[in-house]
Amino acid sequence: MVILMVNMTMADPAILLIHGSAHGAWCWRDLLPELERRGLKARALDLPSHGESLTDYTEVTLERYRDAILADIAKHGGPVVLVGHSAGGYPITAVAETAPEKIASLVYLCAYVPQDGMSLADMRRRATEHPVLDLIERTDDGRAFRFKADTGIKALYHDCPDEVADFAKAHLGPQAIAPQETPLHITEASTDLPRHYVICDNDRVIPPEDQRKMSQGWPEDHVHHLPSGHSPFLAMPKRLADLLIGIVRQR
């Protein structure tokens, strides 16, 4: 597990960044220094089987994702502002359901907001559009998927500089399917926490319309917009850092 850390002013809770499908702590490389420049403490970790984690994807469960985050919070202290990107919305919610006292707020960054009794795959199947299905392909054993080298990479990073897209392409790995087929039971433990949603208006992976539906009914000042594709941490890290500092200090 790789832990990336920067410094902060003591008044603010730390930000813990949780990546989405096939990514790792590496995807936050451009955002972390921007948060540091704004006086925030932030860190990112590799979920099991991602980045530099040695766990095989055949051993991954949603519970192991949750437990890795809880272990990180126990190690560094909390409460934290827990930011989940894309599929990261599921493990951050699982953490909040288990230990809400460790969470200052939840931030869903163009992420899935779990619905009670549904898995991430259930939510994807229920969506009006399914663009991600054209962007991925299963591994030979059928237990994971990868983003396609052409359409997948373009959809993920279409608004990123070429160097950034090349960097990300070189680091993408397989994504275990089992965690995304695991339903969550949702209670007030997570929904009573301060929750923010960041809609990426040019997203080609999770349609913005679906993002609006997932955040429907939330307080108006808890729903934010970026003119970004699916990877704002690489496409516009400065604007994302400005948005996150506003969320942290909105508490």
PDB file of C-alpha atoms in Angstrom:
ATOM      1  CA  MET A   1       0.000   0.000   0.000  1.00  0.00           C
ATOM      2  CA  VAL A   2       1.368   3.415  -0.978  1.00  0.00           C
ATOM      3  CA  ILE A   3       0.568   6.434   1.182  1.00  0.00           C
ATOM      4  CA  LEU A   4       1.120   9.880  -0.301  1.00  0.00           C
ATOM      5  CA  MET A   5       1.005  12.770   2.157  1.00  0.00           C
ATOM      6  CA  VAL A   6       1.173  16.573   2.214  1.00  0.00           C
ATOM      7  CA  ASN A   7       0.854  19.140   5.038  1.00  0.00           C
ATOM      8  CA  MET A   8      -2.036  21.299   6.307  1.00  0.00           C
ATOM      9  CA  THR A   9      -3.145  23.901   8.797  1.00  0.00           C
ATOM     10  CA  MET A  10      -4.215  22.259  12.061  1.00  0.00           C
ATOM     11  CA  ALA A  11      -7.757  23.616  11.877  1.00  0.00           C
ATOM     12  CA  ASP A  12      -8.751  21.527   8.860  1.00  0.00           C
ATOM     13  CA  PRO A  13      -9.457  17.793   8.761  1.00  0.00           C
ATOM     14  CA  ALA A  14      -7.256  15.717   6.504  1.00  0.00           C
ATOM     15  CA  ILE A  15      -8.480  14.723   3.053  1.00  0.00           C
ATOM     16  CA  LEU A  16      -8.244  11.033   2.184  1.00  0.00           C
ATOM     17  CA  LEU A  17      -8.444  10.403  -1.563  1.00  0.00           C
ATOM     18  CA  ILE A  18      -9.897   7.098  -2.797  1.00  0.00           C
ATOM     19  CA  HIS A  19      -9.440   6.180  -6.443  1.00  0.00           C
ATOM     20  CA  GLY A  20     -11.899   4.533  -8.793  1.00  0.00           C
ATOM     21  CA  SER A  21     -11.829   1.485 -11.044  1.00  0.00           C
ATOM     22  CA  ALA A  22      -8.425   0.342 -12.333  1.00  0.00           C
ATOM     23  CA  HIS A  23      -6.639   3.350 -10.832  1.00  0.00           C
ATOM     24  CA  GLY A  24      -4.428   3.791  -7.765  1.00  0.00           C
ATOM     25  CA  ALA A  25      -2.912   6.439  -5.516  1.00  0.00           C
ATOM     26  CA  TRP A  26      -0.848   7.510  -8.531  1.00  0.00           C
ATOM     27  CA  CYS A  27      -3.856   9.203 -10.159  1.00  0.00           C
ATOM     28  CA  TRP A  28      -3.814  11.993  -7.532  1.00  0.00           C
ATOM     29  CA  ARG A  29      -0.198  13.015  -8.257  1.00  0.00           C
ATOM     30  CA  ASP A  30      -1.139  16.474  -9.649  1.00  0.00           C
ATOM     31  CA  LEU A  31      -3.849  17.233  -7.097  1.00  0.00           C
ATOM     32  CA  LEU A  32      -1.836  16.528  -3.933  1.00  0.00           C
ATOM     33  CA  PRO A  33       0.682  19.372  -4.406  1.00  0.00           C
ATOM     34  CA  GLU A  34      -2.159  21.770  -5.234  1.00  0.00           C
ATOM     35  CA  LEU A  35      -3.854  20.877  -1.949  1.00  0.00           C
ATOM     36  CA  GLU A  36      -0.559  21.364  -0.131  1.00  0.00           C
ATOM     37  CA  ARG A  37      -0.172  24.834  -1.642  1.00  0.00           C
ATOM     38  CA  ARG A  38      -3.606  25.680  -0.233  1.00  0.00           C
ATOM     39  CA  GLY A  39      -2.616  24.609   3.262  1.00  0.00           C
ATOM     40  CA  LEU A  40      -4.511  21.325   3.350  1.00  0.00           C
ATOM     41  CA  LYS A  41      -3.310  17.947   4.535  1.00  0.00           C
ATOM     42  CA  ALA A  42      -4.130  15.188   2.091  1.00  0.00           C
ATOM     43  CA  ARG A  43      -3.138  11.640   1.347  1.00  0.00           C
ATOM     44  CA  ALA A  44      -4.065   8.925  -1.124  1.00  0.00           C
ATOM     45  CA  LEU A  45      -3.805   5.178  -0.857  1.00  0.00           C
ATOM     46  CA  ASP A  46      -3.772   2.156  -3.085  1.00  0.00           C
ATOM     47  CA  LEU A  47      -6.806  -0.015  -2.472  1.00  0.00           C
ATOM     48  CA  PRO A  48      -6.051  -3.768  -2.402  1.00  0.00           C
ATOM     49  CA  SER A  49      -4.845  -5.060  -5.809  1.00  0.00           C
ATOM     50  CA  HIS A  50      -4.312  -1.530  -7.170  1.00  0.00           C
ATOM     51  CA  GLY A  51      -1.192   0.544  -7.704  1.00  0.00           C
ATOM     52  CA  GLU A  52       1.663  -0.955  -5.714  1.00  0.00           C
ATOM     53  CA  SER A  53      -0.557  -3.252  -3.648  1.00  0.00           C
ATOM     54  CA  LEU A  54       0.563  -6.884  -3.961  1.00  0.00           C
ATOM     55  CA  THR A  55      -2.942  -8.281  -3.409  1.00  0.00           C
ATOM     56  CA  ASP A  56      -4.188 -10.298  -6.376  1.00  0.00           C
ATOM     57  CA  TYR A  57      -7.441  -9.049  -7.872  1.00  0.00           C
ATOM     58  CA  THR A  58      -8.976 -12.515  -7.405  1.00  0.00           C
ATOM     59  CA  GLU A  59      -8.807 -11.922  -3.637  1.00  0.00           C
ATOM     60  CA  VAL A  60     -10.481  -8.509  -3.599  1.00  0.00           C
ATOM     61  CA  THR A  61     -13.841  -7.794  -1.976  1.00  0.00           C
ATOM     62  CA  LEU A  62     -15.710  -4.604  -1.171  1.00  0.00           C
ATOM     63  CA  GLU A  63     -15.096  -5.389   2.491  1.00  0.00           C
ATOM     64  CA  ARG A  64     -11.328  -5.472   1.896  1.00  0.00           C
ATOM     65  CA  TYR A  65     -11.540  -2.064   0.239  1.00  0.00           C
ATOM     66  CA  ARG A  66     -13.464  -0.762   3.259  1.00  0.00           C
ATOM     67  CA  ASP A  67     -11.047  -2.281   5.747  1.00  0.00           C
ATOM     68  CA  ALA A  68      -8.016  -0.812   3.963  1.00  0.00           C
ATOM     69  CA  ILE A  69      -9.515   2.671   4.299  1.00  0.00           C
ATOM     70  CA  LEU A  70     -10.417   2.104   7.950  1.00  0.00           C
ATOM     71  CA  ALA A  71      -6.881   0.898   8.648  1.00  0.00           C
ATOM     72  CA  ASP A  72      -5.456   4.035   7.062  1.00  0.00           C
ATOM     73  CA  ILE A  73      -7.701   6.261   9.181  1.00  0.00           C
ATOM     74  CA  ALA A  74      -6.747   4.318  12.317  1.00  0.00           C
ATOM     75  CA  LYS A  75      -3.075   4.770  11.476  1.00  0.00           C
ATOM     76  CA  HIS A  76      -3.220   8.502  10.760  1.00  0.00           C
ATOM     77  CA  GLY A  77      -6.165   9.588  12.868  1.00  0.00           C
ATOM     78  CA  GLY A  78      -9.446  11.199  11.971  1.00  0.00           C
ATOM     79  CA  PRO A  79     -11.995  12.338  11.301  1.00  0.00           C
ATOM     80  CA  VAL A  80     -11.254  12.789   7.601  1.00  0.00           C
ATOM     81  CA  VAL A  81     -12.895  14.272   4.554  1.00  0.00           C
ATOM     82  CA  LEU A  82     -13.287  11.130   2.466  1.00  0.00           C
ATOM     83  CA  VAL A  83     -13.209  11.751  -1.283  1.00  0.00           C
ATOM     84  CA  GLY A  84     -14.240   8.902  -3.590  1.00  0.00           C
ATOM     85  CA  HIS A  85     -13.809   9.053  -7.350  1.00  0.00           C
ATOM     86  CA  SER A  86     -16.142   7.085  -9.629  1.00  0.00           C
ATOM     87  CA  ALA A  87     -16.382   3.510  -8.265  1.00  0.00           C
ATOM     88  CA  GLY A  88     -14.711   4.863  -5.112  1.00  0.00           C
ATOM     89  CA  GLY A  89     -18.157   6.028  -4.038  1.00  0.00           C
ATOM     90  CA  TYR A  90     -18.920   2.497  -2.864  1.00  0.00           C
ATOM     91  CA  PRO A  91     -15.982   1.907  -0.500  1.00  0.00           C
ATOM     92  CA  ILE A  92     -16.209   5.382   1.034  1.00  0.00           C
ATOM     93  CA  THR A  93     -19.895   4.774   1.757  1.00  0.00           C
ATOM     94  CA  ALA A  94     -19.087   1.357   3.218  1.00  0.00           C
ATOM     95  CA  VAL A  95     -16.617   3.071   5.564  1.00  0.00           C
ATOM     96  CA  ALA A  96     -19.218   5.649   6.577  1.00  0.00           C
ATOM     97  CA  GLU A  97     -21.766   2.916   7.305  1.00  0.00           C
ATOM     98  CA  THR A  98     -19.241   1.144   9.546  1.00  0.00           C
ATOM     99  CA  ALA A  99     -17.600   4.079  11.324  1.00  0.00           C
ATOM    100  CA  PRO A 100     -19.415   7.389  10.694  1.00  0.00           C
ATOM    101  CA  GLU A 101     -17.622   8.985  13.642  1.00  0.00           C
ATOM    102  CA  LYS A 102     -14.384   8.799  11.668  1.00  0.00           C
ATOM    103  CA  ILE A 103     -15.787  10.882   8.789  1.00  0.00           C
ATOM    104  CA  ALA A 104     -16.017  14.692   8.714  1.00  0.00           C
ATOM    105  CA  SER A 105     -17.735  14.624   5.331  1.00  0.00           C
ATOM    106  CA  LEU A 106     -18.097  12.518   2.201  1.00  0.00           C
ATOM    107  CA  VAL A 107     -17.260  13.869  -1.249  1.00  0.00           C
ATOM    108  CA  TYR A 108     -18.466  11.965  -4.311  1.00  0.00           C
ATOM    109  CA  LEU A 109     -16.295  13.021  -7.247  1.00  0.00           C
ATOM    110  CA  CYS A 110     -18.295  12.022 -10.350  1.00  0.00           C
ATOM    111  CA  ALA A 111     -18.868   8.906  -8.254  1.00  0.00           C
ATOM    112  CA  TYR A 112     -21.541   6.312  -7.648  1.00  0.00           C
ATOM    113  CA  VAL A 113     -23.725   7.091  -4.647  1.00  0.00           C
ATOM    114  CA  PRO A 114     -24.860   3.646  -3.445  1.00  0.00           C
ATOM    115  CA  GLN A 115     -28.559   2.917  -3.320  1.00  0.00           C
ATOM    116  CA  ASP A 116     -29.845   0.636  -0.577  1.00  0.00           C
ATOM    117  CA  GLY A 117     -29.544  -3.021  -1.493  1.00  0.00           C
ATOM    118  CA  MET A 118     -27.890  -2.344  -4.844  1.00  0.00           C
ATOM    119  CA  SER A 119     -24.423  -3.095  -6.106  1.00  0.00           C
ATOM    120  CA  LEU A 120     -22.455  -0.735  -8.297  1.00  0.00           C
ATOM    121  CA  ALA A 121     -23.100  -3.090 -11.218  1.00  0.00           C
ATOM    122  CA  ASP A 122     -26.833  -2.959 -10.444  1.00  0.00           C
ATOM    123  CA  MET A 123     -26.739   0.825 -10.589  1.00  0.00           C
ATOM    124  CA  ARG A 124     -24.833   0.764 -13.858  1.00  0.00           C
ATOM    125  CA  ARG A 125     -27.364  -1.622 -15.375  1.00  0.00           C
ATOM    126  CA  ARG A 126     -30.239   0.578 -14.190  1.00  0.00           C
ATOM    127  CA  ALA A 127     -28.765   3.746 -15.705  1.00  0.00           C
ATOM    128  CA  THR A 128     -30.299   5.307 -18.812  1.00  0.00           C
ATOM    129  CA  GLU A 129     -27.004   5.020 -20.684  1.00  0.00           C
ATOM    130  CA  HIS A 130     -24.176   2.510 -20.325  1.00  0.00           C
ATOM    131  CA  PRO A 131     -21.160   4.141 -22.020  1.00  0.00           C
ATOM    132  CA  VAL A 132     -18.653   2.365 -19.791  1.00  0.00           C
ATOM    133  CA  LEU A 133     -19.609  -1.035 -21.231  1.00  0.00           C
ATOM    134  CA  ASP A 134     -18.068  -0.010 -24.554  1.00  0.00           C
ATOM    135  CA  LEU A 135     -14.888   1.140 -22.821  1.00  0.00           C
ATOM    136  CA  ILE A 136     -13.897  -2.041 -20.981  1.00  0.00           C
ATOM    137  CA  GLU A 137     -13.061  -5.667 -21.708  1.00  0.00           C
ATOM    138  CA  ARG A 138     -12.910  -8.656 -19.383  1.00  0.00           C
ATOM    139  CA  THR A 139      -9.699 -10.414 -18.463  1.00  0.00           C
ATOM    140  CA  ASP A 140      -9.324 -13.986 -19.725  1.00  0.00           C
ATOM    141  CA  ASP A 141     -10.428 -15.437 -16.389  1.00  0.00           C
ATOM    142  CA  GLY A 142     -13.593 -13.310 -16.379  1.00  0.00           C
ATOM    143  CA  ARG A 143     -12.949 -12.036 -12.853  1.00  0.00           C
ATOM    144  CA  ALA A 144     -11.754  -8.539 -13.730  1.00  0.00           C
ATOM    145  CA  PHE A 145     -11.899  -5.956 -16.484  1.00  0.00           C
ATOM    146  CA  ARG A 146      -9.530  -3.463 -18.051  1.00  0.00           C
ATOM    147  CA  PHE A 147     -10.131  -0.212 -19.881  1.00  0.00           C
ATOM    148  CA  LYS A 148      -9.590  -0.581 -23.612  1.00  0.00           C
ATOM    149  CA  ALA A 149      -6.395   0.981 -24.902  1.00  0.00           C
ATOM    150  CA  ASP A 150      -8.253   3.090 -27.455  1.00  0.00           C
ATOM    151  CA  THR A 151     -11.830   3.995 -26.513  1.00  0.00           C
ATOM    152  CA  GLY A 152     -11.310   3.532 -22.775  1.00  0.00           C
ATOM    153  CA  ILE A 153      -8.281   5.785 -22.555  1.00  0.00           C
ATOM    154  CA  LYS A 154      -9.900   8.448 -24.709  1.00  0.00           C
ATOM    155  CA  ALA A 155     -13.050   8.524 -22.588  1.00  0.00           C
ATOM    156  CA  LEU A 156     -11.136   8.693 -19.319  1.00  0.00           C
ATOM    157  CA  TYR A 157      -8.642  11.378 -20.320  1.00  0.00           C
ATOM    158  CA  HIS A 158     -10.043  13.171 -23.379  1.00  0.00           C
ATOM    159  CA  ASP A 159      -9.497  16.610 -21.804  1.00  0.00           C
ATOM    160  CA  CYS A 160      -6.054  15.857 -20.324  1.00  0.00           C
ATOM    161  CA  PRO A 161      -2.700  16.821 -21.881  1.00  0.00           C
ATOM    162  CA  ASP A 162      -1.125  14.013 -23.911  1.00  0.00           C
ATOM    163  CA  GLU A 163       1.673  13.536 -21.375  1.00  0.00           C
ATOM    164  CA  VAL A 164      -0.852  13.105 -18.600  1.00  0.00           C
ATOM    165  CA  ALA A 165      -2.941  10.633 -20.586  1.00  0.00           C
ATOM    166  CA  ASP A 166       0.190   8.628 -21.410  1.00  0.00           C
ATOM    167  CA  PHE A 167       1.176   8.593 -17.735  1.00  0.00           C
ATOM    168  CA  ALA A 168      -2.245   7.324 -16.710  1.00  0.00           C
ATOM    169  CA  LYS A 169      -2.390   4.715 -19.467  1.00  0.00           C
ATOM    170  CA  ALA A 170       0.928   3.276 -18.281  1.00  0.00           C
ATOM    171  CA  HIS A 171      -0.393   2.892 -14.727  1.00  0.00           C
ATOM    172  CA  LEU A 172      -3.904   1.532 -15.254  1.00  0.00           C
ATOM    173  CA  GLY A 173      -4.438  -2.010 -14.003  1.00  0.00           C
ATOM    174  CA  PRO A 174      -7.181  -4.635 -13.850  1.00  0.00           C
ATOM    175  CA  GLN A 175     -10.338  -4.003 -11.850  1.00  0.00           C
ATOM    176  CA  ALA A 176     -11.839  -6.897  -9.901  1.00  0.00           C
ATOM    177  CA  ILE A 177     -15.512  -7.449 -10.673  1.00  0.00           C
ATOM    178  CA  ALA A 178     -16.526  -8.969  -7.318  1.00  0.00           C
ATOM    179  CA  PRO A 179     -16.514  -5.680  -5.330  1.00  0.00           C
ATOM    180  CA  GLN A 180     -18.718  -4.067  -7.953  1.00  0.00           C
ATOM    181  CA  GLU A 181     -21.264  -6.890  -7.758  1.00  0.00           C
ATOM    182  CA  THR A 182     -21.589  -6.523  -3.970  1.00  0.00           C
ATOM    183  CA  PRO A 183     -24.672  -4.651  -2.696  1.00  0.00           C
ATOM    184  CA  LEU A 184     -24.604  -2.243   0.252  1.00  0.00           C
ATOM    185  CA  HIS A 185     -27.226  -1.663   2.919  1.00  0.00           C
ATOM    186  CA  ILE A 186     -27.580   2.104   3.319  1.00  0.00           C
ATOM    187  CA  THR A 187     -28.721   3.720   6.574  1.00  0.00           C
ATOM    188  CA  GLU A 188     -28.630   7.105   8.259  1.00  0.00           C
ATOM    189  CA  ALA A 189     -25.086   6.289   9.371  1.00  0.00           C
ATOM    190  CA  SER A 190     -23.862   7.492   5.988  1.00  0.00           C
ATOM    191  CA  THR A 191     -26.739   9.641   4.740  1.00  0.00           C
ATOM    192  CA  ASP A 192     -26.790  11.840   7.863  1.00  0.00           C
ATOM    193  CA  LEU A 193     -23.154  12.817   7.319  1.00  0.00           C
ATOM    194  CA  PRO A 194     -22.374  15.995   5.367  1.00  0.00           C
ATOM    195  CA  ARG A 195     -22.257  14.816   1.746  1.00  0.00           C
ATOM    196  CA  HIS A 196     -21.068  16.692  -1.315  1.00  0.00           C
ATOM    197  CA  TYR A 197     -21.283  15.743  -4.973  1.00  0.00           C
ATOM    198  CA  VAL A 198     -19.010  17.048  -7.734  1.00  0.00           C
ATOM    199  CA  ILE A 199     -20.663  16.696 -11.133  1.00  0.00           C
ATOM    200  CA  CYS A 200     -18.238  16.622 -14.048  1.00  0.00           C
ATOM    201  CA  ASP A 201     -20.194  18.209 -16.872  1.00  0.00           C
ATOM    202  CA  ASN A 202     -18.155  16.709 -19.732  1.00  0.00           C
ATOM    203  CA  ASP A 203     -17.888  13.184 -18.324  1.00  0.00           C
ATOM    204  CA  ARG A 204     -17.841  10.437 -20.972  1.00  0.00           C
ATOM    205  CA  VAL A 205     -17.785   7.528 -18.504  1.00  0.00           C
ATOM    206  CA  ILE A 206     -20.593   8.284 -16.031  1.00  0.00           C
ATOM    207  CA  PRO A 207     -23.133  10.464 -17.856  1.00  0.00           C
ATOM    208  CA  PRO A 208     -23.644  13.856 -16.145  1.00  0.00           C
ATOM    209  CA  GLU A 209     -27.389  13.201 -16.188  1.00  0.00           C
ATOM    210  CA  ASP A 210     -26.862  10.148 -13.992  1.00  0.00           C
ATOM    211  CA  GLN A 211     -24.650  12.192 -11.687  1.00  0.00           C
ATOM    212  CA  ARG A 212     -27.425  14.747 -11.337  1.00  0.00           C
ATOM    213  CA  LYS A 213     -29.900  11.989 -10.502  1.00  0.00           C
ATOM    214  CA  MET A 214     -27.616  10.534  -7.831  1.00  0.00           C
ATOM    215  CA  SER A 215     -27.297  13.926  -6.136  1.00  0.00           C
ATOM    216  CA  GLN A 216     -30.927  14.948  -6.605  1.00  0.00           C
ATOM    217  CA  GLY A 217     -32.468  16.446  -3.479  1.00  0.00           C
ATOM    218  CA  TRP A 218     -29.126  17.244  -1.850  1.00  0.00           C
ATOM    219  CA  PRO A 219     -28.660  20.779  -0.466  1.00  0.00           C
ATOM    220  CA  GLU A 220     -27.929  23.147  -3.326  1.00  0.00           C
ATOM    221  CA  ASP A 221     -24.616  24.250  -1.835  1.00  0.00           C
ATOM    222  CA  HIS A 222     -23.512  20.612  -1.565  1.00  0.00           C
ATOM    223  CA  VAL A 223     -23.734  19.953  -5.304  1.00  0.00           C
ATOM    224  CA  HIS A 224     -20.840  21.365  -7.307  1.00  0.00           C
ATOM    225  CA  HIS A 225     -19.854  21.402 -10.970  1.00  0.00           C
ATOM    226  CA  LEU A 226     -16.592  21.206 -12.879  1.00  0.00           C
ATOM    227  CA  PRO A 227     -16.335  21.622 -16.692  1.00  0.00           C
ATOM    228  CA  SER A 228     -14.294  18.438 -16.745  1.00  0.00           C
ATOM    229  CA  GLY A 229     -14.270  14.932 -18.071  1.00  0.00           C
ATOM    230  CA  HIS A 230     -14.047  11.894 -15.814  1.00  0.00           C
ATOM    231  CA  SER A 231     -10.546  12.688 -14.483  1.00  0.00           C
ATOM    232  CA  PRO A 232     -10.543  16.251 -13.082  1.00  0.00           C
ATOM    233  CA  PHE A 233      -7.605  15.436 -10.788  1.00  0.00           C
ATOM    234  CA  LEU A 234      -5.474  15.200 -13.936  1.00  0.00           C
ATOM    235  CA  ALA A 235      -7.351  17.539 -16.272  1.00  0.00           C
ATOM    236  CA  MET A 236      -7.804  20.512 -13.918  1.00  0.00           C
ATOM    237  CA  PRO A 237      -6.121  19.825 -10.559  1.00  0.00           C
ATOM    238  CA  LYS A 238      -6.005  23.515  -9.583  1.00  0.00           C
ATOM    239  CA  ARG A 239      -9.745  24.004 -10.025  1.00  0.00           C
ATOM    240  CA  LEU A 240     -10.466  20.759  -8.207  1.00  0.00           C
ATOM    241  CA  ALA A 241      -8.194  21.811  -5.322  1.00  0.00           C
ATOM    242  CA  ASP A 242     -10.027  25.156  -5.089  1.00  0.00           C
ATOM    243  CA  LEU A 243     -13.336  23.329  -4.955  1.00  0.00           C
ATOM    244  CA  LEU A 244     -12.142  20.866  -2.281  1.00  0.00           C
ATOM    245  CA  ILE A 245     -10.774  23.579  -0.013  1.00  0.00           C
ATOM    246  CA  GLY A 246     -14.159  25.284  -0.218  1.00  0.00           C
ATOM    247  CA  ILE A 247     -15.878  22.024   0.764  1.00  0.00           C
ATOM    248  CA  VAL A 248     -13.499  21.394   3.656  1.00  0.00           C
ATOM    249  CA  ARG A 249     -14.035  24.866   5.073  1.00  0.00           C
ATOM    250  CA  GLN A 250     -17.785  24.857   4.442  1.00  0.00           C
ATOM    251  CA  ARG A 251     -18.332  22.553   7.424  1.00  0.00           C
TER     252      ARG A 251
END
